[in-house]
Amino acid sequence: MLLSSRILICARKSMTILLMIALLLYMVGAFYSIIILATKSKHAGRGLIALVGAGFIAHTAAIGIDWSRLGHFPIVNPKEVSSFIAWAIVAYYLVMSLRYHVRALPTIILPLVFVFTLISLLLPDPAQSLPLMLEGAITANVVTQIIFPAHVTLVIFSYAAFIVTFVCGVMYLIQEHELKAKHFGAAFQRLPALNTCDEIGYRSLSIGFVLLTLGVVTGIVWNNQRDGRYWHNDPKEVMALVTWMIYLFIMHYRLTAGWRGRRVALLSIVGFVVVLLTWLGARALGGYHVFG
Amino acid sequence: MIADMSIVLVGVSHKTAAVEIRERLAFVETHIHDALHQLVDRELISEGLIVSTCNRVEVIVATPKQNEAEAAISQVYDFLHRYHSCDSHLLRKHCYHHSDSSAIKHVFRVTSSLDSMVVGEPQITGQVKEAFQRAQEADSVGHSLTRLMNRAFVVAKRVRNETGIGSSAVSISFVAVELAKKVFETLKGTTVMLIGAGEMAELAARHLLNYGASRILIVNRTYENAKHLADEMKGEPVHFEEFEKRMPEAEIVICSTGAPHYLVNHDQVRGALDTRRNRPMMFIDISVPRNIDPAISNLDNAFVFDVDDLESIAEANRSEREREALRAEAIIETEVEHFTAALAEGDLNAVIGAFRREVSSMTFAELDRSRKRLGSLSEDQEEALRVMLNAIVNKFTQPVIKQLRESDDGHSPYLEAWREMYHHKDKE
């Protein structure tokens, strides 16, 4: 007993250290990407990708250790969710950077990643590793063991994709304003082309939409597994449905009426505001879906 | 200070001479091998390289003797004088010359496009590379110039990558390309529609094609003119009556006609955007009075720029470039320092190496001579002797090497003496 508790403390410590390493690397990466953008240096972001990649590995290890230490998938409280969303954004960014090289993107995204990781480090450990209402629910049977992590992972990855869509939407609007107002300042030179903002934004939106759809479906299945009810009319469930419908709306008009550019950028921003409300606001409204 | 050789440069550029002089000194590409051979056949000149463009002629040579830079410069002047049958007073009046670190700096600056008429224009680096290739083919460059030029290309790349010197367009037609890239990201696959035949519009269209636009539609009131220009630019002529119908095919519409009213109006573009399912369109109006209704700008996904917009960007970019040029100069300064230091360092190491080898071979030669009297030695004894002799060599050479390194300011007579004694000997 003594030995195993010692191992647990040790694991807890190494997890914190790994997360701190990741935080440090993300911070250096964020500064580096700002410098790249500010000096208009043409140095490709290979160094940046290496930095962030190293941070990602440390971060992955931290999450892995947490998982085995706690014995359940570690995204059940705000501390863990903050860390996981940062991790998901980095994962998404790294995959995306295989195809797109947009300098402005890491400059906006990495500080965000840094903040999420920092929040996770600063938040105190919850008294219980598993919230009361999840007690037993996750480990009840094989289906719930799989379906709960799947639900949360899918939803959080869809949020990561929507963050990118949101950032692209904002970049689009700023760049469009520069072009229309004929104000060719710092933003004009540093932000990507309109078509690039539109393309990355829309791709991310499609990916996010698919992930969110699967996330909602797994959520419903899990609900049913737990208490036999598919839907609780919980604020978070309702908001998630609204989010889903907004993105469905954008996709629909993109495909049928060729909506793009400014209109899609604006709608993406609206969609993301609702995502934030779903994620953070539903907590304030209470309801049963409060964890995370 | 460069070891056994000096680098010397004589040149003429747009800064020192008018085109009448420059064209007289230019080298014809087909005769460049011949010229290079004549150059390196001269006394004091062991390696040579000639860069000849419409804005400059640079003759870069390496001379194998030290402290002969002045004489080598005279040789180059004489070469130019004879080769071009050009008055030598005139040459001295319009040409500049540099030697050693100042020559290295000039080569770095020229290659990095800091000495260009349009600072930062990218062609010059390629032209210098080509000149270097010609010289390699003619076998007129050796170790020294190869080392210099390779460094110059690295420096040029650094300047390009680390400063914004070449990143902004400074002429109207390039600004059009830059703007198009901010809308479409890449010009690949785009179609350009050129309405009218203004010179500036035509130039802009050509630039767009050079930067990847894949198709050009040419509209003119006189179909014959359109056809003529289309033949020349490998484009497609379009009847004036049809331009509205064809407009949805184009991503970029450039207009430059003498018409006193708008040719492209709001409704036409709205229709075109509908047909294009809102894929963006860009309009460049180079005509005065304007031919494209500026109100088109109010439509989503349509972007209109007139000649004043383009000119204001070009102007802003020009001053930006001047600021970046200062940063580039700083890079060049440090690179010149490093390069000269590396050359001197290489030289010092060669002298030290030669000195050590010399002393060591003397010592072991003595051992061989004494072998008979020593009789047969066991392996251990042999090893002990070797260790001892090596220790003596080290003990003897170390203070000298230390002294050499400390006194290495490049001009030390002490170093000169050692070089005379050992470095040359080593080569023989």
XYZ file of C-alpha atoms in Angstrom:
720
model
C 0.000 0.000 0.000
C 2.762 2.369 1.009
C 4.792 1.466 -2.027
C 1.915 1.891 -4.452
C 1.010 5.274 -2.982
C 4.636 6.300 -3.389
C 4.509 5.267 -7.026
C 1.356 7.292 -7.447
C 2.960 10.406 -5.957
C 5.964 9.889 -8.158
C 3.741 9.535 -11.233
C 1.859 12.666 -10.243
C 5.136 14.556 -9.971
C 6.534 13.370 -13.273
C 3.237 14.211 -14.957
C 3.467 17.765 -13.631
C 7.078 18.075 -14.724
C 6.278 16.806 -18.216
C 3.404 19.232 -18.474
C 5.707 22.052 -17.395
C 8.191 21.051 -20.069
C 5.400 21.091 -22.625
C 4.307 24.502 -21.325
C 7.818 25.862 -21.661
C 8.196 24.539 -25.203
C 4.818 25.963 -26.214
C 5.837 29.301 -24.754
C 9.121 29.354 -26.642
C 7.215 28.265 -29.757
C 4.712 31.072 -29.297
C 7.471 33.664 -28.982
C 9.327 32.189 -31.907
C 6.254 32.301 -34.124
C 5.681 35.920 -33.129
C 9.247 36.764 -34.069
C 8.913 34.964 -37.398
C 5.804 36.948 -38.161
C 7.119 40.273 -36.904
C 10.401 40.203 -38.783
C 8.876 38.780 -41.933
C 11.760 36.374 -41.918
C 11.379 33.727 -44.572
C 12.812 31.010 -42.390
C 10.385 28.176 -42.785
C 8.683 27.036 -39.643
C 10.623 23.799 -39.433
C 12.274 24.858 -36.190
C 8.904 25.892 -34.893
C 7.324 22.568 -35.795
C 10.193 20.769 -34.023
C 9.695 22.859 -30.876
C 5.965 22.374 -30.795
C 6.373 18.696 -31.713
C 8.711 18.187 -28.743
C 6.188 19.934 -26.502
C 3.510 17.682 -27.902
C 5.476 14.548 -27.067
C 6.027 15.690 -23.480
C 2.370 16.609 -23.258
C 1.279 13.224 -24.611
C 3.472 11.481 -22.054
C 1.956 13.610 -19.277
C -1.561 12.634 -20.318
C -0.530 8.992 -20.664
C 0.934 8.923 -17.163
C -2.188 10.556 -15.794
C -4.349 7.981 -17.464
C -2.520 5.017 -15.973
C -2.175 6.774 -12.613
C -5.886 7.524 -12.292
C -7.124 4.402 -13.970
C -9.593 6.281 -16.129
C -9.412 8.543 -19.135
C -8.201 11.862 -17.710
C -10.754 14.324 -19.064
C -13.345 14.483 -16.349
C -12.581 17.790 -14.640
C -11.628 21.322 -15.804
C -7.959 20.766 -14.987
C -7.773 17.746 -17.232
C -9.985 19.184 -19.933
C -7.833 22.327 -20.228
C -4.778 20.193 -20.710
C -6.550 17.952 -23.186
C -7.927 20.777 -25.314
C -4.426 22.289 -25.535
C -3.128 18.890 -26.565
C -5.874 18.479 -29.165
C -5.197 21.919 -30.660
C -1.497 21.136 -30.947
C -2.247 17.759 -32.518
C -4.560 19.413 -34.998
C -2.031 22.138 -35.757
C 0.770 19.631 -36.324
C -1.305 17.547 -38.716
C -2.416 20.663 -40.539
C 1.117 21.973 -40.892
C 1.924 18.964 -43.047
C -0.172 20.607 -45.712
C -0.461 24.314 -45.037
C 2.220 26.789 -44.108
C 0.429 29.765 -42.740
C 2.705 31.882 -40.619
C -0.038 33.778 -38.856
C -1.786 30.645 -37.614
C 0.728 29.433 -35.003
C 1.158 33.008 -33.820
C -2.490 33.050 -32.822
C -2.904 29.415 -31.842
C 0.207 28.819 -29.742
C -0.495 31.526 -27.160
C -3.929 29.945 -26.807
C -2.346 26.522 -26.295
C -0.006 28.063 -23.765
C -2.894 29.578 -21.816
C -4.851 26.315 -21.711
C -1.811 24.379 -20.546
C -1.067 27.021 -17.935
C -4.647 26.938 -16.665
C -4.393 23.183 -16.319
C -1.186 23.494 -14.306
C -2.583 26.211 -12.057
C -5.922 24.594 -11.301
C -5.798 22.599 -8.071
C -6.240 18.880 -8.128
C -9.910 18.108 -7.492
C -10.685 16.418 -4.192
C -11.903 13.359 -6.016
C -10.312 12.252 -9.236
C -13.713 11.236 -10.522
C -16.771 13.496 -10.077
C -19.500 11.942 -8.008
C -21.958 11.602 -10.833
C -19.421 9.759 -12.944
C -18.520 7.405 -10.135
C -18.958 3.947 -11.466
C -20.579 5.178 -14.635
C -17.433 5.081 -16.683
C -16.212 1.756 -15.488
C -19.640 0.109 -15.445
C -19.080 -2.054 -18.492
C -16.940 -2.380 -21.589
C -19.200 -0.203 -23.728
C -19.129 2.729 -21.303
C -15.413 2.328 -20.863
C -14.958 2.958 -24.550
C -17.841 5.223 -25.324
C -17.155 7.885 -22.712
C -13.542 8.592 -23.744
C -14.644 8.477 -27.373
C -17.413 10.998 -26.736
C -15.182 13.471 -24.944
C -12.252 13.061 -27.330
C -14.431 13.573 -30.405
C -16.082 16.656 -28.968
C -12.813 18.205 -27.850
C -11.160 17.546 -31.196
C -14.128 19.134 -32.916
C -13.599 22.187 -30.684
C -9.943 22.285 -31.739
C -11.033 22.261 -35.392
C -13.619 24.971 -34.744
C -10.990 27.137 -33.072
C -8.980 26.966 -36.285
C -12.099 27.771 -38.315
C -12.736 30.716 -36.027
C -9.175 32.012 -36.345
C -9.389 31.666 -40.134
C -12.673 33.556 -40.124
C -11.140 36.411 -38.162
C -8.065 36.478 -40.392
C -10.323 36.510 -43.435
C -12.323 39.485 -42.189
C -9.207 41.472 -41.316
C -7.516 40.711 -44.620
C -10.686 41.471 -46.536
C -10.957 44.785 -44.734
C -7.342 45.606 -45.620
C -8.022 44.891 -49.271
C -11.338 46.712 -49.503
C -10.240 49.729 -47.488
C -6.983 49.779 -49.444
C -5.102 49.923 -46.253
C -2.068 47.814 -46.913
C -0.501 47.749 -43.500
C 1.151 45.207 -41.275
C -1.866 42.887 -41.254
C -2.082 42.876 -45.034
C 1.489 41.701 -45.351
C 1.409 39.153 -42.562
C -1.972 37.523 -42.899
C -2.554 34.794 -45.457
C -4.448 35.182 -48.717
C -8.235 35.271 -48.619
C -8.549 31.989 -50.488
C -6.231 30.314 -47.994
C -8.228 31.563 -44.985
C -11.387 30.402 -46.683
C -10.005 27.004 -47.636
C -8.425 26.140 -44.289
C -11.416 27.537 -42.433
C -13.866 25.494 -44.421
C -11.797 22.317 -44.276
C -11.534 22.637 -40.515
C -15.224 23.320 -40.336
C -16.023 20.134 -42.248
C -13.675 18.103 -40.082
C -15.051 19.679 -36.921
C -18.587 19.038 -38.079
C -17.973 15.349 -38.660
C -16.241 15.020 -35.277
C -19.002 16.917 -33.501
C -21.672 14.764 -35.153
C -19.921 11.623 -33.966
C -19.377 13.230 -30.575
C -23.066 13.984 -30.176
C -24.041 10.489 -31.311
C -21.646 8.824 -28.857
C -22.931 11.170 -26.154
C -26.477 10.050 -26.815
C -25.445 6.407 -26.793
C -23.611 6.895 -23.513
C -26.627 8.626 -21.994
C -28.699 5.620 -22.854
C -26.130 3.239 -21.415
C -26.125 5.134 -18.151
C -29.770 5.656 -17.359
C -31.762 4.558 -20.381
C -32.581 8.103 -21.467
C -31.227 9.445 -24.733
C -31.807 13.094 -24.009
C -31.998 15.078 -20.766
C -32.792 18.563 -22.080
C -29.724 19.611 -20.218
C -28.476 23.137 -21.225
C -25.293 21.687 -22.592
C -27.118 19.190 -24.744
C -29.364 21.884 -26.156
C -26.450 24.220 -26.852
C -24.497 21.426 -28.518
C -27.470 20.833 -30.779
C -27.601 24.548 -31.650
C -23.865 24.531 -32.429
C -24.317 21.519 -34.609
C -27.201 23.149 -36.477
C -25.245 26.345 -37.131
C -22.388 24.410 -38.667
C -24.850 22.278 -40.623
C -26.398 25.491 -41.933
C -23.015 26.807 -43.125
C -22.135 23.513 -44.777
C -25.495 23.343 -46.477
C -25.272 26.793 -48.042
C -21.662 26.320 -48.951
C -22.531 23.224 -50.904
C -25.798 24.334 -52.454
C -25.438 28.084 -52.960
C -21.659 28.453 -53.028
C -21.533 30.634 -49.949
C -17.981 31.548 -49.130
C -15.689 34.331 -48.069
C -17.091 37.018 -45.822
C -20.421 35.364 -45.146
C -18.894 32.041 -44.139
C -16.248 33.821 -42.076
C -18.914 35.707 -40.130
C -20.989 32.572 -39.579
C -17.901 30.661 -38.430
C -17.348 33.302 -35.801
C -20.963 33.054 -34.667
C -20.624 29.284 -34.558
C -17.567 29.525 -32.391
C -19.216 31.913 -29.958
C -21.936 29.296 -29.502
C -19.247 26.643 -29.023
C -17.782 28.748 -26.228
C -21.217 29.178 -24.702
C -21.800 25.438 -24.905
C -18.487 24.654 -23.403
C -18.187 27.261 -20.688
C -21.623 28.837 -20.437
C -23.510 25.606 -19.856
C -21.476 25.163 -16.731
C -22.875 28.382 -15.366
C -26.426 27.352 -16.228
C -26.045 24.191 -14.257
C -27.654 20.967 -15.300
C -26.360 17.516 -15.087
C -23.714 17.727 -17.826
C -21.421 19.948 -15.796
C -18.124 18.195 -15.810
C -15.579 19.502 -18.324
C 44.415 40.012 -44.941
C 44.383 37.032 -47.172
C 47.092 34.555 -46.840
C 48.953 33.763 -49.978
C 46.730 35.649 -52.263
C 44.723 38.776 -52.615
C 41.288 39.267 -54.065
C 40.969 42.276 -56.303
C 38.036 43.709 -58.156
C 37.594 46.305 -60.871
C 34.127 47.242 -61.986
C 31.762 49.747 -63.440
C 28.079 50.096 -62.576
C 25.011 52.225 -63.086
C 26.220 54.253 -60.131
C 29.493 55.282 -61.696
C 28.866 55.360 -65.423
C 26.139 56.067 -67.935
C 24.924 53.363 -70.241
C 27.152 54.641 -73.093
C 30.205 53.701 -71.055
C 28.762 50.486 -69.638
C 27.842 49.113 -73.025
C 31.386 49.706 -74.249
C 32.745 47.657 -71.352
C 30.167 44.887 -71.493
C 31.327 41.384 -72.371
C 29.432 39.435 -74.977
C 28.389 36.101 -73.555
C 29.572 34.109 -76.562
C 33.092 35.486 -76.166
C 33.320 35.211 -72.418
C 35.565 32.116 -72.405
C 38.043 33.880 -74.586
C 38.007 36.957 -72.360
C 38.481 34.875 -69.222
C 41.483 33.113 -70.730
C 43.050 36.401 -71.706
C 42.458 37.614 -68.177
C 44.048 34.719 -66.305
C 46.962 34.521 -68.749
C 48.153 37.802 -67.350
C 50.913 38.181 -64.874
C 49.822 38.357 -61.235
C 46.369 36.980 -62.059
C 45.764 33.372 -61.128
C 41.988 33.267 -61.117
C 39.378 35.408 -62.797
C 35.629 35.879 -63.042
C 33.645 38.354 -65.115
C 30.085 39.431 -64.314
C 28.571 41.415 -67.145
C 24.965 42.619 -67.070
C 23.223 45.656 -68.464
C 23.781 47.509 -65.206
C 27.306 46.500 -64.375
C 30.562 44.864 -65.294
C 32.640 43.361 -62.515
C 36.017 41.750 -63.030
C 37.007 39.758 -59.962
C 40.451 38.219 -59.804
C 42.718 36.471 -57.335
C 46.386 37.262 -57.354
C 48.830 34.708 -55.933
C 51.207 37.231 -54.446
C 50.621 39.215 -51.347
C 50.932 42.953 -51.208
C 50.598 43.075 -54.941
C 47.002 44.186 -54.976
C 47.811 47.530 -56.584
C 49.785 45.888 -59.348
C 46.988 43.376 -59.915
C 44.470 46.181 -60.169
C 46.620 47.829 -62.845
C 46.713 44.522 -64.675
C 42.931 44.348 -64.710
C 42.665 47.943 -65.922
C 45.152 47.118 -68.643
C 43.157 44.045 -69.566
C 39.980 46.103 -69.904
C 41.842 48.738 -71.838
C 43.188 46.253 -74.362
C 40.195 43.998 -74.586
C 37.718 46.777 -75.240
C 40.215 49.131 -76.897
C 39.046 51.704 -74.466
C 40.888 54.798 -73.366
C 42.589 54.082 -70.044
C 41.881 57.540 -68.614
C 38.234 57.010 -69.314
C 38.465 53.643 -67.561
C 40.102 55.082 -64.481
C 37.497 57.817 -64.405
C 34.425 55.584 -64.483
C 35.575 52.367 -62.867
C 36.042 51.606 -59.228
C 38.412 49.097 -57.728
C 38.644 47.266 -54.434
C 41.045 44.847 -52.877
C 40.889 42.262 -50.091
C 38.143 42.806 -47.530
C 36.720 45.737 -49.419
C 36.588 43.593 -52.574
C 34.947 40.781 -50.639
C 32.371 43.215 -49.320
C 31.627 44.514 -52.792
C 31.146 40.990 -54.130
C 28.789 40.169 -51.252
C 26.808 43.376 -51.766
C 26.453 42.921 -55.511
C 25.418 39.270 -55.186
C 22.891 40.150 -52.484
C 21.399 42.825 -54.715
C 22.256 45.690 -52.386
C 24.131 47.518 -55.108
C 21.361 47.119 -57.679
C 19.427 49.923 -59.293
C 16.265 48.484 -57.731
C 17.658 47.287 -54.422
C 16.569 43.739 -53.717
C 15.682 42.784 -57.284
C 16.332 39.083 -57.489
C 17.840 38.692 -60.966
C 21.372 39.758 -60.086
C 22.046 36.742 -57.856
C 21.190 34.468 -60.742
C 23.346 36.492 -63.118
C 26.346 36.241 -60.804
C 25.750 32.494 -60.472
C 25.726 32.185 -64.233
C 28.927 34.195 -64.536
C 30.540 31.910 -61.984
C 29.411 28.873 -63.966
C 30.902 30.288 -67.161
C 34.177 30.830 -65.324
C 34.094 27.275 -64.013
C 33.545 25.989 -67.523
C 36.421 28.109 -68.749
C 38.479 26.782 -65.851
C 39.424 30.301 -64.849
C 38.447 30.013 -61.193
C 40.348 28.045 -58.584
C 40.190 27.499 -54.889
C 40.132 31.152 -53.781
C 37.390 32.495 -56.006
C 35.306 29.355 -55.631
C 35.405 29.782 -51.902
C 34.565 33.463 -52.196
C 31.677 32.983 -54.587
C 30.150 30.090 -52.698
C 30.153 32.248 -49.587
C 28.670 35.128 -51.569
C 25.734 32.932 -52.617
C 25.182 31.846 -49.019
C 25.225 35.496 -47.953
C 22.753 36.423 -50.681
C 20.439 33.698 -49.461
C 20.772 34.897 -45.879
C 19.935 38.433 -46.894
C 16.897 37.230 -48.801
C 15.697 35.020 -45.981
C 16.430 37.225 -43.027
C 15.386 40.604 -44.312
C 12.318 41.751 -46.183
C 14.449 43.246 -48.892
C 12.981 41.332 -51.791
C 9.572 40.673 -50.365
C 7.658 43.666 -51.589
C 6.804 44.878 -55.048
C 8.070 48.289 -56.052
C 6.530 48.677 -59.494
C 2.855 48.903 -60.355
C 2.808 45.719 -62.364
C 4.436 43.730 -59.562
C 2.043 45.246 -57.074
C -0.759 43.741 -59.140
C 0.880 40.343 -58.707
C 1.306 40.906 -54.986
C -2.338 41.877 -54.553
C -3.521 38.913 -56.580
C -1.507 36.645 -54.313
C -3.232 38.119 -51.279
C -6.576 37.166 -52.738
C -5.865 33.891 -54.520
C -2.741 32.700 -52.671
C -1.325 31.346 -55.896
C -1.788 32.468 -59.471
C -1.639 28.904 -60.716
C -4.753 28.017 -62.583
C -6.070 31.564 -62.714
C -7.394 33.211 -65.825
C -6.603 36.822 -66.621
C -8.818 39.004 -68.790
C -7.121 41.988 -70.335
C -9.433 44.691 -71.676
C -7.791 47.347 -73.843
C -4.184 47.673 -74.782
C -2.571 50.133 -72.405
C 1.102 49.507 -71.996
C 0.992 49.303 -68.212
C -1.950 46.889 -68.268
C -0.148 44.696 -70.745
C 2.920 44.657 -68.529
C 0.835 43.731 -65.502
C -0.780 40.918 -67.477
C 2.629 39.647 -68.527
C 3.809 39.633 -64.930
C 0.726 37.710 -63.859
C 1.450 35.124 -66.535
C 5.089 34.921 -65.478
C 3.994 34.277 -61.930
C 1.812 31.361 -62.870
C -1.504 32.599 -64.311
C -2.442 29.916 -66.757
C -4.658 31.634 -69.308
C -5.238 35.064 -70.723
C -8.283 36.412 -72.557
C -7.662 39.545 -74.589
C -10.482 41.947 -75.346
C -10.204 44.886 -77.696
C -12.693 47.041 -79.559
C -10.714 46.257 -82.657
C -10.675 42.477 -82.894
C -7.558 42.545 -85.054
C -5.590 44.205 -82.253
C -6.807 41.656 -79.757
C -5.828 38.861 -82.102
C -2.412 40.359 -82.670
C -1.648 40.682 -78.958
C -3.155 37.265 -78.248
C -0.806 35.681 -80.775
C 2.106 37.348 -79.110
C 1.127 36.420 -75.557
C -0.261 32.984 -76.429
C -3.663 34.140 -75.249
C -7.159 33.954 -76.604
C -8.706 36.937 -78.408
C -12.269 37.815 -77.417
C -14.731 39.980 -79.340
C -15.607 43.137 -77.474
C -19.310 42.276 -77.574
C -18.599 39.001 -75.817
C -16.537 40.217 -72.903
C -19.430 40.280 -70.456
C -20.318 36.714 -71.355
C -16.746 35.556 -70.915
C -15.975 37.563 -67.782
C -17.029 34.819 -65.311
C -14.117 32.731 -66.566
C -11.610 35.253 -65.256
C -10.216 35.574 -61.759
C -8.404 38.776 -62.612
C -9.700 41.495 -64.922
C -7.275 44.202 -65.976
C -8.684 47.189 -67.770
C -6.897 49.946 -69.610
C -8.743 51.657 -72.415
C -9.326 55.213 -73.529
C -13.064 54.966 -72.949
C -14.467 57.997 -71.064
C -16.961 55.915 -69.035
C -17.269 52.717 -67.023
C -16.948 49.589 -69.148
C -17.393 47.147 -66.299
C -20.329 47.890 -64.063
C -21.851 46.647 -60.842
C -24.584 44.447 -62.356
C -22.240 42.703 -64.753
C -19.947 41.729 -61.914
C -22.807 40.590 -59.725
C -23.897 38.320 -62.544
C -20.360 37.068 -63.055
C -19.979 36.261 -59.352
C -23.246 34.337 -59.401
C -22.037 32.292 -62.332
C -18.759 31.712 -60.507
C -20.560 30.598 -57.352
C -18.904 33.479 -55.505
C -15.344 32.483 -56.222
C -13.513 35.794 -55.792
C -12.632 38.167 -58.616
C -10.095 40.926 -58.728
C -10.293 44.024 -60.899
C -7.345 46.198 -61.771
C -8.190 49.498 -63.402
C -5.208 51.216 -64.952
C -7.240 53.584 -67.110
C -7.776 57.282 -66.481
C -10.648 58.134 -66.509
C -11.543 54.895 -64.790
C -13.227 52.085 -66.717
C -14.289 49.917 -63.780
C -17.025 51.126 -61.483
C -15.462 51.487 -58.003
C -18.847 50.585 -56.478
C -18.112 46.984 -57.510
C -15.982 46.946 -54.391
C -19.178 46.820 -52.329
C -19.904 43.343 -53.612
C -18.643 40.461 -51.509
C -15.779 38.569 -53.115
C -15.025 41.363 -55.608
C -11.935 43.508 -55.182
C -11.222 46.634 -57.190
C -7.944 48.525 -57.383
C -7.199 51.595 -59.448
C -3.921 53.087 -60.521
C -3.613 55.259 -57.404
C -3.993 52.247 -55.108
C -1.255 50.408 -56.945
C 1.049 53.406 -56.923
C 0.580 54.017 -53.201
C 1.587 50.426 -52.407
C 4.599 50.646 -54.682
C 5.678 53.833 -52.947
C 5.261 52.385 -49.457
C 7.222 49.313 -50.477
C 10.066 51.406 -51.809
C 10.654 53.071 -48.448
C 10.210 49.754 -46.665
C 12.918 48.297 -48.849
C 15.314 51.052 -47.915
C 14.849 50.222 -44.237
C 15.406 46.527 -44.867
C 18.535 47.333 -46.851
C 20.104 48.713 -43.668
C 19.578 45.391 -41.934
C 21.060 43.623 -44.928
C 24.161 45.834 -44.747
C 24.697 44.735 -41.168
C 24.557 41.080 -42.250
C 27.106 41.792 -44.964
C 29.458 43.497 -42.482
C 29.564 40.487 -40.183
C 29.859 38.062 -43.084
C 32.848 39.945 -44.496
C 34.484 39.856 -41.083
C 33.873 36.126 -40.712
C 35.093 35.360 -44.180
C 38.346 37.317 -43.803
C 38.894 35.794 -40.377
C 38.274 32.294 -41.747
C 40.771 32.884 -44.522
C 43.449 34.107 -42.125
C 42.648 31.293 -39.716
C 42.966 28.703 -42.448
C 46.320 30.156 -43.303
C 47.580 30.152 -39.736
C 46.552 26.540 -39.255
C 48.369 25.606 -42.431
C 51.561 27.248 -41.169
C 51.266 25.596 -37.776
C 50.556 22.209 -39.319
C 53.509 22.497 -41.654
C 55.778 23.576 -38.808
C 54.780 20.631 -36.636
C 55.159 18.127 -39.426
C 58.579 19.528 -40.235
C 59.896 19.280 -36.674
C 58.348 15.872 -36.186
C 59.795 14.407 -39.373
C 63.259 15.798 -38.487
C 63.088 14.145 -35.087
C 61.998 10.760 -36.391
C 64.606 10.939 -39.128
C 67.196 11.222 -36.370
C 65.732 8.156 -34.699
C 66.077 6.177 -37.913
C 69.698 7.257 -38.229
C 70.489 6.052 -34.721
C 68.753 2.709 -35.121
C 71.894 0.783 -35.974
C 73.602 1.850 -32.785
C 70.505 1.153 -30.717
C 70.378 -2.451 -31.784
C 67.125 -4.372 -31.844
C 64.374 -2.950 -29.643
C 61.430 -4.631 -28.022
C 57.954 -3.386 -28.895
C 57.675 -1.700 -25.521
C 60.966 0.056 -25.946
C 59.986 1.170 -29.439
C 56.733 2.576 -28.061
C 58.526 4.345 -25.208
C 60.907 5.997 -27.675
C 58.023 7.206 -29.811
C 56.216 8.667 -26.840
C 59.395 10.395 -25.722
C 60.139 11.905 -29.116
C 56.565 13.069 -29.559
C 56.760 14.710 -26.149
C 59.923 16.520 -27.191
C 58.290 17.700 -30.409
C 55.312 18.982 -28.475
C 57.404 20.664 -25.800
C 59.455 22.382 -28.444
C 56.639 23.467 -30.744
C 54.013 24.470 -28.209
C 55.404 27.850 -27.111
C 56.051 28.741 -30.745
C 52.495 27.838 -31.749
C 51.155 29.783 -28.812
C 53.182 32.791 -29.827
C 51.989 32.454 -33.435
C 48.342 32.330 -32.417
C 48.691 35.307 -30.131
C 50.491 37.447 -32.646
C 48.009 36.658 -35.398
C 46.604 40.049 -36.277
C 47.094 39.208 -39.909
C 50.039 41.491 -40.413
C 52.577 40.110 -37.990
C 56.078 40.000 -39.516
C 56.635 37.095 -37.132
C 53.936 35.091 -38.893
C 55.314 36.159 -42.255
C 58.685 34.740 -41.326
C 57.252 31.417 -40.247
C 55.142 31.278 -43.353
C 58.218 31.829 -45.497
C 60.042 29.072 -43.679
C 57.406 26.409 -43.401
C 54.248 26.985 -45.369
C 55.997 27.314 -48.724
C 58.298 24.505 -47.974
C 55.313 22.335 -47.237
C 53.843 23.017 -50.631
C 56.920 22.100 -52.554
